[in-house]
Amino acid sequence: MAKRKAVPSKLNWYAKIHIFELLTLPAYRNLSKSATDVLTLALAKSDAAAAVKSRKPGRPVFEFTFSEAERTLHMPASTFNAAWKQLAEVGFIGVNRPGGIGDGDGIPTLYQLADGFKTWVAPPRDNTNILKAQAAKRAKKEARGAISDPTR
């Protein structure tokens, strides 16, 4: 009889995170600090689900609730929700099965890691205010130079 793998406890979560790969991605660099914290925990939960899942095709599916975020990350539900929305917009996480009180009859939502972040492109920056401030600073400096320089 084959020995079954033990379900890892929440204290023994692990994540195969390749830090260099993540840090060089524009999608990761554009995330807020809260979103990076949630993503790190989601990667750990996904890897823990992969360790215990049977031979089913596809990526592992995991639960992540507001109460877990509050307990493990000390993050309020509104911050967790904003971070989760940001992760979904960028393409790191997708919903496998919706849950909740209304549509899900009180069952937790099941999530899956996604690959959308690999093709994500950062939105262009609007530098007009920076350019205006630099021009004003330059003009102010030139005006001071004209007043303080008696040779002009």
GROMACS .gro file of C-alpha atoms in nm:
model
  152
    1MET     CA    1   0.000   0.000   0.000
    2ALA     CA    2   0.141   0.336  -0.108
    3LYS     CA    3   0.198   0.599   0.154
    4ARG     CA    4  -0.029   0.905   0.110
    5LYS     CA    5   0.115   1.252   0.114
    6ALA     CA    6   0.022   1.443   0.424
    7VAL     CA    7  -0.168   1.764   0.376
    8PRO     CA    8   0.071   2.047   0.460
    9SER     CA    9  -0.047   2.263   0.746
   10LYS     CA   10  -0.076   2.636   0.693
   11LEU     CA   11   0.245   2.684   0.887
   12ASN     CA   12   0.431   2.458   0.644
   13TRP     CA   13   0.328   2.629   0.321
   14TYR     CA   14   0.600   2.656   0.070
   15ALA     CA   15   0.636   2.830  -0.263
   16LYS     CA   16   0.869   2.766  -0.551
   17ILE     CA   17   0.918   3.132  -0.627
   18HIS     CA   18   1.179   3.239  -0.876
   19ILE     CA   19   1.244   3.587  -0.743
   20PHE     CA   20   1.462   3.706  -1.029
   21GLU     CA   21   1.200   3.608  -1.287
   22LEU     CA   22   0.926   3.790  -1.096
   23LEU     CA   23   1.125   4.104  -1.025
   24THR     CA   24   1.214   4.158  -1.388
   25LEU     CA   25   0.855   4.138  -1.510
   26PRO     CA   26   0.687   4.476  -1.574
   27ALA     CA   27   0.360   4.335  -1.440
   28TYR     CA   28   0.516   4.250  -1.102
   29ARG     CA   29   0.702   4.580  -1.076
   30ASN     CA   30   0.378   4.771  -1.131
   31LEU     CA   31   0.197   4.598  -0.839
   32SER     CA   32   0.136   4.766  -0.505
   33LYS     CA   33   0.303   4.631  -0.191
   34SER     CA   34  -0.024   4.477  -0.074
   35ALA     CA   35  -0.068   4.303  -0.409
   36THR     CA   36   0.284   4.157  -0.396
   37ASP     CA   37   0.216   4.025  -0.044
   38VAL     CA   38  -0.110   3.864  -0.158
   39LEU     CA   39   0.060   3.721  -0.468
   40THR     CA   40   0.337   3.564  -0.260
   41LEU     CA   41   0.080   3.395  -0.038
   42ALA     CA   42  -0.126   3.290  -0.342
   43LEU     CA   43   0.185   3.130  -0.496
   44ALA     CA   44   0.243   2.941  -0.173
   45LYS     CA   45  -0.121   2.827  -0.158
   46SER     CA   46  -0.106   2.715  -0.522
   47ASP     CA   47   0.212   2.516  -0.464
   48ALA     CA   48   0.062   2.359  -0.150
   49ALA     CA   49  -0.248   2.264  -0.352
   50ALA     CA   50  -0.024   2.113  -0.622
   51ALA     CA   51   0.155   1.902  -0.361
   52VAL     CA   52  -0.166   1.738  -0.242
   53LYS     CA   53  -0.379   1.728  -0.556
   54SER     CA   54  -0.436   1.404  -0.735
   55ARG     CA   55  -0.337   1.355  -1.099
   56LYS     CA   56  -0.588   1.599  -1.245
   57PRO     CA   57  -0.496   1.798  -1.554
   58GLY     CA   58  -0.448   2.171  -1.532
   59ARG     CA   59  -0.320   2.407  -1.271
   60PRO     CA   60  -0.395   2.358  -0.902
   61VAL     CA   61  -0.699   2.531  -0.758
   62PHE     CA   62  -0.695   2.699  -0.417
   63GLU     CA   63  -0.915   2.901  -0.181
   64PHE     CA   64  -0.823   3.241  -0.045
   65THR     CA   65  -1.072   3.417   0.180
   66PHE     CA   66  -1.088   3.762   0.339
   67SER     CA   67  -1.059   3.608   0.684
   68GLU     CA   68  -0.738   3.426   0.583
   69ALA     CA   69  -0.587   3.749   0.452
   70GLU     CA   70  -0.680   3.928   0.770
   71ARG     CA   71  -0.537   3.652   0.986
   72THR     CA   72  -0.213   3.583   0.794
   73LEU     CA   73  -0.130   3.923   0.644
   74HIS     CA   74  -0.310   4.145   0.898
   75MET     CA   75  -0.478   4.310   0.600
   76PRO     CA   76  -0.831   4.452   0.609
   77ALA     CA   77  -1.085   4.317   0.361
   78SER     CA   78  -1.092   4.640   0.157
   79THR     CA   79  -0.713   4.633   0.104
   80PHE     CA   80  -0.723   4.262   0.020
   81ASN     CA   81  -1.003   4.321  -0.228
   82ALA     CA   82  -0.812   4.605  -0.398
   83ALA     CA   83  -0.496   4.393  -0.416
   84TRP     CA   84  -0.691   4.097  -0.554
   85LYS     CA   85  -0.853   4.314  -0.822
   86GLN     CA   86  -0.510   4.444  -0.921
   87LEU     CA   87  -0.374   4.089  -0.949
   88ALA     CA   88  -0.669   3.986  -1.164
   89GLU     CA   89  -0.636   4.292  -1.392
   90VAL     CA   90  -0.267   4.228  -1.448
   91GLY     CA   91  -0.332   3.858  -1.512
   92PHE     CA   92  -0.164   3.680  -1.222
   93ILE     CA   93  -0.483   3.520  -1.087
   94GLY     CA   94  -0.811   3.397  -1.234
   95VAL     CA   95  -1.137   3.274  -1.083
   96ASN     CA   96  -1.201   2.903  -1.131
   97ARG     CA   97  -1.534   2.886  -0.946
   98PRO     CA   98  -1.713   3.193  -0.811
   99GLY     CA   99  -1.834   3.178  -0.456
  100GLY     CA  100  -1.965   3.412  -0.193
  101ILE     CA  101  -2.285   3.466  -0.007
  102GLY     CA  102  -2.502   3.576  -0.298
  103ASP     CA  103  -2.415   3.356  -0.596
  104GLY     CA  104  -2.203   3.093  -0.426
  105ASP     CA  105  -2.438   3.000  -0.141
  106GLY     CA  106  -2.166   3.064   0.117
  107ILE     CA  107  -1.892   2.858  -0.048
  108PRO     CA  108  -1.545   3.009  -0.094
  109THR     CA  109  -1.427   3.116  -0.436
  110LEU     CA  110  -1.171   2.889  -0.601
  111TYR     CA  111  -0.878   3.060  -0.772
  112GLN     CA  112  -0.608   2.954  -1.015
  113LEU     CA  113  -0.282   3.116  -1.118
  114ALA     CA  114  -0.294   3.255  -1.471
  115ASP     CA  115  -0.042   3.347  -1.741
  116GLY     CA  116  -0.187   3.682  -1.848
  117PHE     CA  117   0.090   3.872  -1.671
  118LYS     CA  118   0.350   3.748  -1.921
  119THR     CA  119   0.202   3.957  -2.202
  120TRP     CA  120   0.089   4.250  -1.986
  121VAL     CA  121   0.224   4.590  -2.087
  122ALA     CA  122   0.243   4.879  -1.844
  123PRO     CA  123   0.023   5.177  -1.932
  124PRO     CA  124   0.213   5.478  -2.067
  125ARG     CA  125   0.309   5.734  -1.807
  126ASP     CA  126   0.173   6.085  -1.826
  127ASN     CA  127   0.479   6.301  -1.768
  128THR     CA  128   0.323   6.637  -1.856
  129ASN     CA  129   0.311   6.757  -1.494
  130ILE     CA  130   0.672   6.656  -1.438
  131LEU     CA  131   0.782   6.839  -1.753
  132LYS     CA  132   0.586   7.150  -1.649
  133ALA     CA  133   0.747   7.146  -1.303
  134GLN     CA  134   1.094   7.106  -1.453
  135ALA     CA  135   1.035   7.395  -1.693
  136ALA     CA  136   0.908   7.617  -1.411
  137LYS     CA  137   1.210   7.530  -1.198
  138ARG     CA  138   1.443   7.607  -1.489
  139ALA     CA  139   1.269   7.941  -1.554
  140LYS     CA  140   1.287   8.033  -1.185
  141LYS     CA  141   1.657   7.946  -1.175
  142GLU     CA  142   1.723   8.154  -1.489
  143ALA     CA  143   1.529   8.448  -1.342
  144ARG     CA  144   1.737   8.433  -1.024
  145GLY     CA  145   2.056   8.415  -1.227
  146ALA     CA  146   1.959   8.726  -1.427
  147ILE     CA  147   1.885   8.928  -1.112
  148SER     CA  148   2.192   8.822  -0.914
  149ASP     CA  149   2.433   8.855  -1.209
  150PRO     CA  150   2.516   9.228  -1.253
  151THR     CA  151   2.712   9.168  -1.573
  152ARG     CA  152   2.403   9.089  -1.775
   0.00000   0.00000   0.00000
